[in-house]
Short mmCIF file of C-alpha atoms in Angstrom, two decimals:
data_model
loop_
_atom_site.label_atom_id
_atom_site.label_comp_id
_atom_site.label_asym_id
_atom_site.label_seq_id
_atom_site.Cartn_x
_atom_site.Cartn_y
_atom_site.Cartn_z
CA UNK A 690 10.85 9.86 -41.79
CA UNK A 691 8.25 12.55 -42.92
CA UNK A 692 10.21 13.49 -46.10
CA UNK A 693 10.19 9.88 -46.39
CA UNK A 694 6.56 9.12 -46.35
CA UNK A 695 6.21 11.97 -48.52
CA UNK A 696 8.16 10.62 -51.65
CA UNK A 697 6.31 7.31 -51.20
CA UNK A 698 3.09 8.20 -51.05
CA UNK A 699 3.51 11.21 -54.28
CA UNK A 700 6.47 11.02 -55.71
CA UNK A 701 5.83 8.34 -58.39
CA UNK A 702 6.67 8.89 -62.25
CA UNK A 703 3.33 10.39 -64.00
CA UNK A 704 1.60 10.78 -60.80
CA UNK A 705 -0.95 13.63 -63.16
CA UNK A 706 -1.95 9.90 -64.86
CA UNK A 707 -2.15 7.87 -61.80
CA UNK A 708 -3.96 9.17 -59.33
CA UNK A 709 -7.02 10.02 -62.27
CA UNK A 710 -6.93 6.29 -63.19
CA UNK A 711 -6.32 5.20 -59.42
CA UNK A 712 -9.55 6.98 -57.86
CA UNK A 713 -11.63 6.32 -61.78
CA UNK A 714 -10.54 2.83 -61.02
CA UNK A 715 -12.23 2.36 -57.76
CA UNK A 716 -15.29 4.04 -57.92
CA UNK A 717 -16.19 2.41 -61.29
CA UNK A 718 -15.19 -0.81 -58.82
CA UNK A 719 -18.38 0.22 -56.53
CA UNK A 720 -20.55 0.92 -59.27
CA UNK A 721 -19.68 -2.69 -60.33
CA UNK A 722 -20.80 -4.26 -57.17
CA UNK A 723 -23.69 -2.61 -57.62
CA UNK A 724 -24.99 -3.85 -61.30
CA UNK A 725 -23.53 -7.41 -60.07
CA UNK A 726 -26.04 -6.92 -56.46
CA UNK A 727 -29.34 -6.15 -58.64
CA UNK A 728 -28.43 -9.26 -61.16
CA UNK A 729 -27.61 -11.61 -58.36
CA UNK A 730 -24.49 -12.85 -60.15
CA UNK A 731 -22.41 -12.51 -56.90
CA UNK A 732 -20.30 -10.36 -55.69
CA UNK A 733 -15.81 -10.55 -56.07
CA UNK A 734 -14.52 -12.13 -53.37
CA UNK A 735 -13.51 -9.15 -50.96
CA UNK A 736 -17.09 -7.82 -51.02
CA UNK A 737 -19.08 -11.49 -50.47
CA UNK A 738 -16.51 -11.86 -46.84
CA UNK A 739 -17.42 -8.25 -46.40
CA UNK A 740 -21.05 -7.85 -47.04
CA UNK A 741 -21.76 -11.59 -45.37
CA UNK A 742 -19.96 -10.04 -42.48
CA UNK A 743 -21.11 -6.50 -42.76
CA UNK A 744 -24.77 -7.72 -43.03
CA UNK A 745 -25.21 -11.10 -41.62
CA UNK A 746 -22.98 -10.55 -38.84
CA UNK A 747 -23.59 -7.22 -37.59
CA UNK A 748 -27.01 -6.55 -39.48
CA UNK A 749 -25.38 -3.32 -41.25
CA UNK A 750 -27.23 -2.96 -44.63
CA UNK A 751 -23.93 -0.68 -46.14
CA UNK A 752 -20.92 -2.17 -47.27
CA UNK A 753 -18.49 0.88 -46.84
CA UNK A 754 -18.09 1.40 -43.39
CA UNK A 755 -16.87 -2.19 -42.27
CA UNK A 756 -15.20 -2.28 -45.55
CA UNK A 757 -13.04 -0.14 -44.17
CA UNK A 758 -12.52 -1.40 -40.66
CA UNK A 759 -11.92 -4.67 -42.00
CA UNK A 760 -9.36 -3.09 -44.52
CA UNK A 761 -7.95 -0.82 -41.57
CA UNK A 762 -7.65 -3.84 -39.37
CA UNK A 763 -5.41 -5.47 -42.08
CA UNK A 764 -3.40 -2.34 -42.42
CA UNK A 765 -1.93 -2.29 -39.02
CA UNK A 766 -1.35 -5.83 -38.73
CA UNK A 767 0.48 -5.01 -42.31
CA UNK A 768 2.56 -1.92 -40.82
CA UNK A 769 3.33 -4.74 -37.34
CA UNK A 770 4.72 -6.89 -40.54
CA UNK A 771 6.72 -4.16 -41.61
CA UNK A 772 5.05 -4.47 -45.47
CA UNK A 773 4.57 -0.43 -45.24
CA UNK A 774 6.14 -0.92 -49.49
CA UNK A 775 2.51 -1.80 -50.61
CA UNK A 776 0.59 0.63 -48.88
CA UNK A 777 -0.19 4.07 -50.68
CA UNK A 778 -2.54 6.24 -51.82
CA UNK A 779 -4.66 3.53 -53.61
CA UNK A 780 -4.71 2.08 -50.16
CA UNK A 781 -7.00 4.61 -48.75
CA UNK A 782 -8.33 5.19 -51.82
CA UNK A 783 -9.90 1.80 -51.98
CA UNK A 784 -10.73 1.53 -48.24
CA UNK A 785 -12.67 4.21 -48.41
CA UNK A 786 -14.10 4.67 -52.25
CA UNK A 787 -15.17 0.72 -53.05
CA UNK A 788 -17.51 0.08 -50.62
CA UNK A 789 -18.88 4.00 -50.03
CA UNK A 790 -19.57 3.83 -54.14
CA UNK A 791 -21.17 0.79 -54.05
CA UNK A 792 -23.27 1.87 -50.92
CA UNK A 793 -24.04 5.55 -53.33
CA UNK A 794 -24.64 3.91 -56.33
CA UNK A 795 -27.27 0.41 -55.51
CA UNK A 796 -30.28 3.24 -55.07
CA UNK A 797 -29.11 4.49 -58.98
CA UNK A 798 -28.79 1.24 -60.00
CA UNK A 799 -32.21 0.62 -58.45
CA UNK A 800 -33.87 2.90 -59.91
CA UNK A 801 -32.08 2.51 -63.72
CA UNK A 802 -33.28 -1.91 -63.35
CA UNK A 803 -36.85 -1.03 -61.11
CA UNK A 804 -38.24 -4.34 -59.84
CA UNK A 805 -36.55 -7.97 -60.23
CA UNK A 806 -34.42 -8.50 -63.54
CA UNK A 807 -35.10 -11.54 -64.83
CA UNK A 808 -34.90 -11.17 -68.93
CA UNK A 809 -32.33 -13.32 -69.97
CA UNK A 810 -31.05 -10.82 -72.57
CA UNK A 811 -31.18 -7.90 -70.59
CA UNK A 812 -29.22 -9.79 -67.55
CA UNK A 813 -26.22 -10.94 -70.16
CA UNK A 814 -26.32 -7.31 -72.01
CA UNK A 815 -25.80 -5.87 -68.48
CA UNK A 816 -23.30 -8.80 -66.52
CA UNK A 817 -20.92 -8.82 -69.55
CA UNK A 818 -19.68 -5.28 -70.30
CA UNK A 819 -19.82 -4.90 -66.00
CA UNK A 820 -17.92 -8.18 -65.80
CA UNK A 821 -15.17 -6.89 -68.29
CA UNK A 822 -15.17 -3.22 -66.33
CA UNK A 823 -14.97 -4.46 -63.00
CA UNK A 824 -11.67 -6.69 -63.69
CA UNK A 825 -10.06 -3.90 -66.19
CA UNK A 826 -10.46 -1.30 -63.31
CA UNK A 827 -9.43 -3.68 -60.80
CA UNK A 828 -6.35 -3.91 -63.02
CA UNK A 829 -5.75 -1.03 -63.64
CA UNK A 830 -6.13 0.05 -60.00
CA UNK A 831 -3.55 -1.93 -59.19
CA UNK A 832 -1.34 -1.31 -61.57
CA UNK A 833 -0.80 2.57 -61.00
CA UNK A 834 1.18 1.06 -57.90
CA UNK A 835 0.48 3.61 -55.52
CA UNK A 836 -0.28 0.98 -53.34
CA UNK A 837 -3.33 -1.61 -52.97
CA UNK A 838 -5.89 -2.55 -50.48
CA UNK A 839 -4.62 -4.36 -47.43
CA UNK A 840 -7.04 -6.71 -48.94
CA UNK A 841 -5.26 -6.66 -52.32
CA UNK A 842 -1.90 -6.36 -50.55
CA UNK A 843 -2.01 -9.36 -48.90
CA UNK A 844 -1.66 -12.17 -52.03
CA UNK A 845 1.27 -9.56 -53.51
CA UNK A 846 2.64 -9.73 -49.96
CA UNK A 847 2.60 -13.93 -50.52
CA UNK A 848 4.24 -13.69 -53.53
CA UNK A 849 6.78 -11.45 -53.24
CA UNK A 850 7.71 -13.99 -50.34
CA UNK A 851 7.23 -17.29 -52.49
CA UNK A 852 9.43 -16.54 -55.36
CA UNK A 853 8.93 -19.45 -57.35
CA UNK A 854 5.18 -19.14 -57.23
CA UNK A 855 4.08 -16.85 -59.93
CA UNK A 856 1.49 -14.14 -58.78
CA UNK A 857 -2.11 -15.34 -60.38
CA UNK A 858 -1.93 -18.83 -58.73
CA UNK A 859 -1.67 -17.07 -55.42
CA UNK A 860 -4.68 -14.63 -56.25
CA UNK A 861 -6.99 -17.33 -57.13
CA UNK A 862 -6.81 -18.88 -54.51
CA UNK A 863 -6.39 -16.30 -51.51
CA UNK A 864 -9.92 -15.33 -53.87
CA UNK A 865 -11.32 -18.75 -53.28
CA UNK A 866 -10.26 -19.10 -49.84
CA UNK A 867 -11.70 -15.54 -49.05
CA UNK A 868 -14.83 -16.38 -50.81
CA UNK A 869 -15.21 -19.63 -48.75
CA UNK A 870 -15.25 -18.06 -46.00
CA UNK A 871 -18.51 -15.33 -47.16
CA UNK A 872 -20.62 -18.24 -47.74
CA UNK A 873 -19.70 -19.83 -44.40
CA UNK A 874 -20.90 -16.56 -42.97
CA UNK A 875 -24.16 -16.33 -45.19
CA UNK A 876 -22.72 -14.69 -48.25
CA UNK A 877 -24.34 -15.26 -52.22
CA UNK A 878 -22.18 -16.23 -54.55
CA UNK A 879 -22.83 -16.64 -58.81
CA UNK A 880 -21.33 -16.50 -61.89
CA UNK A 881 -19.60 -13.27 -61.19
CA UNK A 882 -18.02 -14.71 -58.14
CA UNK A 883 -16.77 -18.02 -60.11
CA UNK A 884 -15.30 -15.58 -62.99
CA UNK A 885 -13.83 -13.32 -60.56
CA UNK A 886 -11.37 -16.46 -59.06
CA UNK A 887 -10.74 -17.52 -62.14
CA UNK A 888 -10.04 -14.86 -63.95
CA UNK A 889 -9.17 -11.70 -61.26
CA UNK A 890 -5.50 -13.00 -61.10
CA UNK A 891 -4.94 -13.22 -65.04
CA UNK A 892 -6.12 -10.55 -66.23
CA UNK A 893 -4.10 -7.93 -63.57
CA UNK A 894 -1.24 -9.98 -64.99
CA UNK A 895 -1.98 -9.00 -68.51
CA UNK A 896 -2.86 -5.56 -67.84
CA UNK A 897 0.40 -5.12 -66.21
CA UNK A 898 2.33 -6.29 -68.47
CA UNK A 899 0.95 -4.48 -71.20
CA UNK A 900 -0.11 -0.93 -69.77
CA UNK A 901 2.85 -0.65 -66.47
CA UNK A 902 4.58 1.77 -69.39
CA UNK A 903 2.10 3.94 -69.53
CA UNK A 904 2.70 5.10 -66.06
CA UNK A 905 6.80 4.73 -65.61
#
């Protein structure tokens, strides 16, 4: 059992590429979330859900601790369903680093962009590259195939059991549902939230097709 677990976690081809890309991706995702919050353009569906629950239900300002707990609950459910093939080092990295990276970078972003950011030129100049960086970071974190965060594993499991439906529309529907729940809990959405719901699935699919050979 231990040998099987070790092979599952550490014996993928080109781990010297996979692990650095994984860690960089999840840290960048958290940093981008801090910028989106500052610009008031909404965040990705997972963060809309978790941030609204943390702040409006639990009264917590930080994201990291609740996001970890939420994904831990989903992780237990996934393991009980015997879908552990979707879980790995990437699952743990995402569970821990995305939320706490957001919490770390939030005061850094505040110091870089003090006060309310009203200038459309500044907002656009920050929003466009940050959105591109976030979408690419999410896609690469999934392409390295070291396991998905439990939140991201759910649409993958659904896609694996409904093979006639491509992953992209499943991801769009899933993200839209999670966003709606977040809004009902008092979460804020914006331009980026809509962009993430519409484009996250297709971008992941495109990058996976182009760059997966790097890690095989």
